[in-house]
Every structure is written in C-alpha cells, then in structure tokens.
Coordinates of C-alpha atoms in Angstrom, one line a residue:
S102 CA -31.7 7.0 27.8
A103 CA -33.3 3.3 26.6
E104 CA -31.8 0.0 26.3
I105 CA -33.9 -2.4 23.9
S106 CA -32.6 -5.8 23.3
G107 CA -34.3 -9.0 21.4
C108 CA -37.6 -7.0 20.2
T109 CA -39.3 -6.2 17.3
L110 CA -40.3 -2.5 16.2
Q111 CA -43.0 -2.9 13.2
Y112 CA -45.8 -1.1 11.4
N113 CA -45.3 2.1 13.6
A114 CA -46.4 5.4 11.4
A115 CA -44.0 7.3 12.2
G116 CA -40.5 6.1 13.4
A117 CA -39.6 3.1 15.3
V118 CA -36.5 4.8 17.6
S119 CA -36.5 8.8 17.7
A120 CA -33.7 10.3 20.1
H121 CA -33.4 13.8 21.0
E122 CA -31.0 16.2 22.8
S123 CA -28.1 14.4 24.0
S124 CA -30.5 11.1 24.7
T125 CA -28.8 7.7 24.4
A126 CA -30.0 4.2 22.9
K127 CA -28.9 1.1 22.9
L128 CA -30.2 -1.8 20.9
S129 CA -29.3 -5.3 20.3
D130 CA -30.7 -8.4 18.6
C131 CA -33.5 -6.6 17.3
T132 CA -35.8 -6.3 14.3
I133 CA -37.0 -2.9 12.9
A134 CA -39.0 -3.2 9.9
E135 CA -42.2 -1.4 7.8
T136 CA -42.2 1.6 9.9
G137 CA -43.0 5.3 8.6
T138 CA -45.6 6.3 6.1
S139 CA -45.6 6.2 2.2
G140 CA -44.7 9.5 0.8
K141 CA -43.2 10.7 4.4
T142 CA -39.2 10.7 5.5
Y143 CA -39.5 9.2 8.8
A144 CA -36.2 7.5 9.2
Q145 CA -36.4 3.9 11.4
L146 CA -33.6 4.9 14.0
Y147 CA -33.7 9.0 14.1
L148 CA -31.2 10.7 16.1
V149 CA -30.9 14.3 16.5
R150 CA -27.9 15.6 18.6
S151 CA -27.9 12.5 20.1
S152 CA -26.0 8.8 20.1
A153 CA -26.9 5.1 19.8
T154 CA -25.5 1.9 19.7
V155 CA -26.8 -1.2 17.8
N156 CA -25.6 -4.5 17.8
K157 CA -26.9 -7.6 15.9
C158 CA -30.1 -5.8 14.5
T159 CA -32.0 -5.8 11.4
I160 CA -33.4 -2.6 10.0
S161 CA -35.3 -3.0 6.8
D162 CA -38.2 -1.6 4.8
A163 CA -39.1 1.9 5.7
R164 CA -41.8 2.8 4.0
G165 CA -40.8 6.2 3.1
G166 CA -37.9 7.3 4.7
S167 CA -34.4 6.3 5.7
G168 CA -33.2 3.3 7.8
V169 CA -31.0 5.4 10.1
A170 CA -30.7 8.8 9.8
L171 CA -28.4 10.9 12.2
D172 CA -28.4 14.7 12.9
Q173 CA -25.6 16.0 14.6
S174 CA -25.4 13.0 16.2
R175 CA -23.4 9.5 16.9
A176 CA -23.5 5.8 16.1
V177 CA -21.8 2.9 16.4
L178 CA -23.2 -0.2 14.4
A179 CA -21.7 -3.8 14.5
S180 CA -23.3 -6.9 12.9
C181 CA -26.2 -5.3 11.5
T182 CA -28.2 -5.5 8.2
I183 CA -29.9 -2.6 6.6
H184 CA -31.9 -3.2 3.6
A185 CA -34.9 -2.5 1.3
N186 CA -35.5 0.8 3.2
K187 CA -37.4 3.6 0.9
Q188 CA -34.7 6.1 1.0
E189 CA -31.0 6.1 2.3
G190 CA -29.9 3.0 4.7
L191 CA -27.8 5.5 6.2
H192 CA -28.3 9.1 6.0
I193 CA -25.6 11.1 8.0
I194 CA -25.9 14.8 8.0
H195 CA -24.7 18.0 10.1
A196 CA -21.4 16.9 11.6
S197 CA -22.4 13.6 12.2
S198 CA -20.5 10.6 12.6
I199 CA -20.9 6.7 12.2
E200 CA -18.9 3.5 12.4
L201 CA -19.9 0.4 11.1
K202 CA -18.0 -3.1 11.4
D203 CA -19.2 -6.3 10.1
C204 CA -22.3 -4.7 8.2
S205 CA -24.4 -5.3 5.4
L206 CA -26.1 -2.8 3.4
R207 CA -28.2 -3.5 0.5
Q208 CA -31.0 -2.7 -2.2
N209 CA -31.7 0.6 0.1
S210 CA -32.9 3.8 -1.9
S211 CA -34.9 4.7 -5.4
W212 CA -33.0 5.7 -8.3
G213 CA -31.5 9.6 -8.5
K214 CA -28.1 10.5 -9.2
L215 CA -28.4 12.4 -5.6
K216 CA -29.8 8.7 -4.4
S217 CA -27.6 6.4 -2.1
Q218 CA -27.2 3.5 0.4
V219 CA -25.1 5.8 2.5
L220 CA -25.4 9.8 2.4
L221 CA -23.1 11.4 4.1
E222 CA -23.2 15.5 4.2
K223 CA -20.7 17.0 5.9
S224 CA -20.3 14.3 8.3
S225 CA -17.8 11.5 8.5
A226 CA -18.0 7.7 8.4
V227 CA -15.5 4.6 9.5
M228 CA -16.6 1.2 7.8
E229 CA -14.7 -2.1 8.5
K230 CA -15.6 -5.6 6.5
C231 CA -18.9 -4.2 5.4
T232 CA -20.9 -4.8 2.0
I233 CA -22.8 -2.3 0.2
T234 CA -24.3 -3.9 -2.6
N235 CA -27.2 -4.0 -5.0
S236 CA -28.9 -0.6 -4.6
H237 CA -30.9 1.3 -7.5
S238 CA -28.5 4.4 -7.4
N239 CA -25.3 5.0 -5.6
G240 CA -23.4 3.0 -3.1
I241 CA -22.0 6.0 -1.3
L242 CA -22.4 9.8 -1.6
M243 CA -20.6 12.2 -0.1
L244 CA -21.4 15.9 0.0
K245 CA -19.7 19.3 1.6
E246 CA -16.5 18.0 3.1
S247 CA -17.3 14.7 4.0
T248 CA -14.8 12.0 4.9
V249 CA -15.2 8.1 4.9
D250 CA -12.4 5.6 6.1
I251 CA -13.4 1.9 4.3
S252 CA -10.9 -1.2 5.3
G253 CA -11.5 -4.7 4.2
S254 CA -15.0 -4.0 2.6
T255 CA -16.9 -4.8 -0.8
I256 CA -18.9 -2.1 -2.7
R257 CA -20.6 -4.2 -5.4
G258 CA -23.8 -4.2 -7.9
N259 CA -25.2 -0.7 -7.4
A260 CA -26.6 1.0 -10.2
G261 CA -25.0 4.4 -9.7
N262 CA -21.3 5.0 -8.5
A263 CA -19.6 2.6 -5.7
I264 CA -18.6 6.2 -4.3
S265 CA -19.6 9.4 -5.3
S266 CA -17.8 12.7 -4.1
Y267 CA -18.1 16.2 -4.3
D268 CA -17.5 19.5 -2.7
A269 CA -13.7 18.8 -1.1
S270 CA -15.1 15.2 0.6
S271 CA -12.3 12.6 1.1
S272 CA -12.0 9.0 0.8
T273 CA -9.5 6.2 1.9
L274 CA -9.8 2.8 0.9
T275 CA -8.0 -0.3 2.0
N276 CA -8.2 -3.9 1.3
C277 CA -11.2 -3.3 -0.7
V278 CA -13.2 -5.0 -3.6
I279 CA -15.1 -2.5 -6.2
T280 CA -16.7 -4.4 -8.8
E281 CA -20.0 -4.6 -10.9
N282 CA -21.4 -0.9 -10.3
G283 CA -23.1 1.0 -12.7
I284 CA -25.5 0.2 -15.8
E285 CA -24.7 -1.2 -19.2
K286 CA -24.1 1.4 -21.8
K287 CA -24.4 4.1 -19.2
I288 CA -21.3 6.1 -17.9
F289 CA -21.0 5.4 -14.1
A290 CA -17.7 5.3 -12.9
Q291 CA -17.3 2.8 -10.0
I292 CA -15.4 5.7 -7.9
Y293 CA -16.6 9.2 -9.3
L294 CA -14.5 12.5 -8.0
E295 CA -15.2 16.2 -8.2
N296 CA -13.2 18.7 -6.5
S297 CA -12.6 15.9 -4.0
R298 CA -9.9 13.2 -3.1
V299 CA -9.3 9.7 -2.7
A300 CA -6.8 7.1 -1.4
I301 CA -6.6 3.8 -2.8
Q302 CA -4.0 1.0 -1.3
K303 CA -4.6 -2.4 -1.8
C304 CA -7.8 -2.8 -3.5
L305 CA -9.3 -4.4 -6.6
I306 CA -11.5 -1.9 -9.1
K307 CA -12.8 -4.5 -11.4
N308 CA -15.8 -5.2 -14.1
S309 CA -17.8 -1.9 -14.1
K310 CA -20.9 -2.3 -16.2
G311 CA -20.4 0.8 -18.1
G312 CA -18.4 3.4 -17.2
P313 CA -14.6 4.0 -15.8
G314 CA -12.8 2.5 -12.8
I315 CA -12.0 5.9 -11.4
A316 CA -13.1 9.4 -13.0
A317 CA -11.8 12.5 -11.5
F318 CA -12.9 16.0 -12.4
K319 CA -12.5 19.5 -11.1
K320 CA -9.4 19.7 -8.8
S321 CA -9.5 16.3 -7.7
G322 CA -6.9 14.2 -6.4
V323 CA -6.1 10.6 -6.5
S324 CA -3.4 8.4 -4.7
I325 CA -3.3 4.7 -6.1
A326 CA -1.0 2.2 -4.2
S327 CA -0.5 -1.7 -4.2
S328 CA -3.9 -1.9 -6.2
T329 CA -5.6 -3.3 -9.5
I330 CA -7.8 -1.8 -11.9
S331 CA -9.1 -4.2 -14.6
D332 CA -11.8 -5.2 -17.1
N333 CA -13.7 -2.0 -16.9
M334 CA -15.9 -1.3 -19.9
D335 CA -14.7 2.4 -20.0
N336 CA -11.3 4.0 -19.2
G337 CA -9.6 2.5 -16.4
L338 CA -8.7 6.0 -14.8
S339 CA -9.8 8.8 -16.4
C340 CA -8.6 12.2 -15.1
H341 CA -9.8 15.8 -16.0
N342 CA -9.8 19.5 -15.0
S343 CA -6.5 20.2 -13.0
S344 CA -6.7 16.7 -11.1
T345 CA -3.6 14.9 -10.0
V346 CA -3.1 11.5 -9.8
E347 CA -0.3 9.4 -8.5
I348 CA -0.3 5.8 -9.0
R349 CA 2.5 3.3 -7.6
D350 CA 2.9 -0.8 -7.6
S351 CA 0.0 -1.2 -9.1
T352 CA -1.5 -3.1 -12.3
I353 CA -4.1 -1.7 -14.6
A354 CA -5.3 -4.2 -17.3
K355 CA -7.7 -5.4 -19.8
N356 CA -10.0 -2.4 -19.3
G357 CA -12.1 -0.7 -22.3
T358 CA -14.4 -2.3 -24.7
K359 CA -13.6 -3.7 -28.1
G360 CA -14.8 -1.3 -31.3
D361 CA -14.4 1.9 -28.7
V362 CA -10.9 3.4 -28.1
Y363 CA -10.8 3.5 -24.4
S364 CA -7.4 3.9 -22.6
Q365 CA -6.3 2.3 -19.4
V366 CA -5.1 5.7 -18.4
Y367 CA -6.8 9.0 -19.8
L368 CA -5.4 12.2 -18.6
E369 CA -6.6 15.4 -19.8
E370 CA -5.4 18.7 -18.7
C371 CA -4.0 17.0 -15.3
T372 CA -0.6 16.1 -13.4
A373 CA 0.2 12.6 -12.8
T374 CA 3.1 10.3 -11.8
L375 CA 2.9 6.5 -12.5
D376 CA 5.8 4.6 -11.0
R377 CA 6.5 0.9 -11.1
C378 CA 3.3 -0.1 -12.8
I379 CA 2.3 -2.6 -15.6
I380 CA -0.1 -1.5 -18.1
T381 CA -1.5 -4.1 -20.1
D382 CA -3.8 -5.7 -22.5
S383 CA -6.2 -3.2 -23.2
Q384 CA -9.1 -3.9 -25.0
W385 CA -9.0 -1.9 -27.9
G386 CA -7.3 1.5 -26.9
Y387 CA -4.5 3.1 -25.7
G388 CA -2.6 2.1 -23.0
V389 CA -1.6 6.1 -21.4
Y390 CA -3.4 8.7 -23.4
V391 CA -2.0 12.2 -22.5
H392 CA -4.3 14.8 -24.1
G393 CA -3.3 18.3 -24.9
K394 CA -5.2 21.0 -26.8
E395 CA -4.1 24.5 -28.1
C396 CA -7.0 26.6 -27.5
W397 CA -7.4 30.1 -28.7
I398 CA -10.2 31.3 -26.8
R399 CA -9.0 30.2 -23.1
K400 CA -5.5 28.5 -21.7
N401 CA -4.3 25.7 -23.5
Y402 CA -5.1 22.4 -22.1
V403 CA -1.9 20.7 -20.9
S404 CA -1.2 17.6 -19.1
R405 CA 2.2 17.0 -17.3
V406 CA 2.7 13.1 -16.9
S407 CA 5.9 11.5 -15.6
I408 CA 6.2 7.7 -16.0
S409 CA 9.0 5.5 -14.4
N410 CA 9.9 2.0 -13.8
T411 CA 6.7 0.7 -15.4
R412 CA 6.1 -2.0 -18.2
M413 CA 3.5 -1.4 -21.1
E414 CA 2.9 -4.2 -23.2
K415 CA -0.3 -5.8 -25.4
N416 CA -2.1 -2.4 -25.3
R417 CA -3.4 -1.6 -29.0
F418 CA -1.2 1.7 -29.0
G419 CA 1.2 2.0 -26.3
I420 CA 1.3 5.8 -25.5
T421 CA -0.2 8.8 -27.2
V422 CA 0.7 12.5 -26.3
N423 CA -0.9 15.6 -27.5
S424 CA 0.8 18.7 -27.8
P425 CA 1.1 20.9 -25.9
S426 CA 1.2 18.3 -23.0
S427 CA 4.6 16.9 -21.6
L428 CA 5.4 13.2 -21.0
T429 CA 8.9 12.1 -19.1
L430 CA 9.5 8.3 -19.1
E431 CA 12.4 6.7 -17.2
D432 CA 13.5 3.0 -16.9
C433 CA 10.3 1.7 -18.9
V434 CA 9.6 -1.1 -21.0
I435 CA 7.2 0.0 -23.5
R436 CA 6.9 -3.3 -26.1
N437 CA 4.4 -5.6 -28.0
N438 CA 1.6 -2.7 -28.7
F439 CA -0.4 -4.0 -31.4
K440 CA -0.9 -0.6 -33.4
G441 CA 2.3 0.6 -32.5
D442 CA 4.2 1.7 -29.2

C-alpha cells in the first residue's frame, strides 16, 4: 500500500503510480502531470486488481496514455480534475468500477468514433456533480454491458456524442444537463444507443451542434420522465430498429433546422408511449412522424405508437403516420400547426 499527499509526480517515462495484485493507493492534494512517452499507452495512474482513493488531485497531460486506467480494479475520486490526457481521462475495463464526485474531466482523448473522455468496457461507474466537457471525441463511451449512473452533472461541448452506448450497456441520468455536443453539419446525437438502454429523469438535453438529441437503434430502450429536449439541430428524438420509447411529463420543443424536415419525435419500426407531454415549436418539420413502409423483400416496417394527455401545437406539421404503422390518440390537443394537424 502507498499513501501520497501534497506531492508532484511529473516527467516519468512510464506512469506516475502503478498498483498491482491487491495493492492499495491513497492520493490527496497531488499533481500528476506529463508522465508517459509519446506513442506508448502508459496511464498516469494504473491499477490492476487493486484499489485507489484519490482526493483533490489534478491528473493532466499524459504524453501517450490515459489519465486513470483500471483493469479489474476499483477507484473512488473526489474533487479531482482530469484534463488534456492524450488518451481517455478514465479507461475502465474488465469488471472494474469507479465512483466520481465533484470531478471535472475536460479535453481528454484524440479524435475517433471509439475515443472518449471516459471509456467503460464491461465495467461500471457512478458520477455525481461532475462535468465532462470539450473532448475531441465522445464524452462517455460504453461497451460490453457496462453501466453508468450519473446525477447532477453536465456533459457539454464534446466533439462526438455526449454518451455513446453499445452492447447491452445501460445508463441512468438524473438532474443532468446534456448540451452543445457534436460537430456542426455532422450527425452526432447527444445520446446515442445501439442495443442499449437509457433512463432519463429531470434532465435537459439541448442545443446539439449537428445531430439529434437522442438516437436509439437496434432494439434499444429509452425512458424519459420530467425532462426537456429542445433546440437540437436534428430530430429531438430519433428511434429505429425495434427500439422502445416511453416519454412522460416531458417537453419536446424547438428541435430541427429551418429548411430541413426534421421531426421533434421520429419513430421508425419501434414502439412508443407518450403521456402528459408538450410537443411544440418545431423549427421546420413534424411534431411526431411515425414511419411505416410496406416491403416485399423483408417484413414491413411497422411502428406502434400511443399518445395520451399530450399537447402538440405550433409545429410545421402536427402528426404524420405512414401505413402500415398504427397510432392511438387519447385526450390530446393538436392545434395551430402551420401546415396542418
């Protein structure tokens, strides 16, 4: 075991701290910076089957690797800053777990679809009151049944997706702000799912730079409650490939781009339930677009949608449903849509 307090660890050719085989490390009020070697993936803090507690530390400017890397390990970080590392700020793999509170991650990683500030691979994370900002790629990348629970946090200004989730991974977001992620004229959703699930409560998802607020593909599941999805450049919510959507007590507003017929809610080959929602002020397109398509080569594209106690107004179009999809409306108000309800 090692306990390090008030120290600076800098300019080492490999990592700063490396713990293996049931070791423990405790760091407080430390600066770890500019360790590693260009072209090598040395993490500044590296744990293998070990544990660490890190408090009020700065971990920055790794020359070739990640800020923190866990392999079958556990770490707790509080009031830390992790920034400008060459690879991920956090690289968490092989059934590892990490907890973060009051931490800032910014400007970590290089550009790439599978690059991110936080990588979770078959691992778990809990984040409370954190910020994840201004990466050159994704904010959080989840692979191989990973889980993350995020509360009271902001994910902003990342060049890719704020959260990118694959392989039966799942995320829970509560009281979070997801904003200004993506690149202008590139279709990066702020939250992107493939065969994954997300539960969103009391969150604000707004101002994407180029893509949808949320995009779900390949049998994903989206649950949204008491949240707002607004001012995204593409669809507010885009759902495909036998995915499921449940939205309650939420507002979906001002999504889309003038001149492009994006929908506030776009549903293609999926099942959706909307209850007690407000869908208003689309920039150019539909309030809700339910896509269906008869196909002689493969099965028909069919969506099944139920909307209740919901108000749709001031969109360019209200609702459009393509056969053979189905729509059920109950106790809804649909009015004042410019090109028809």
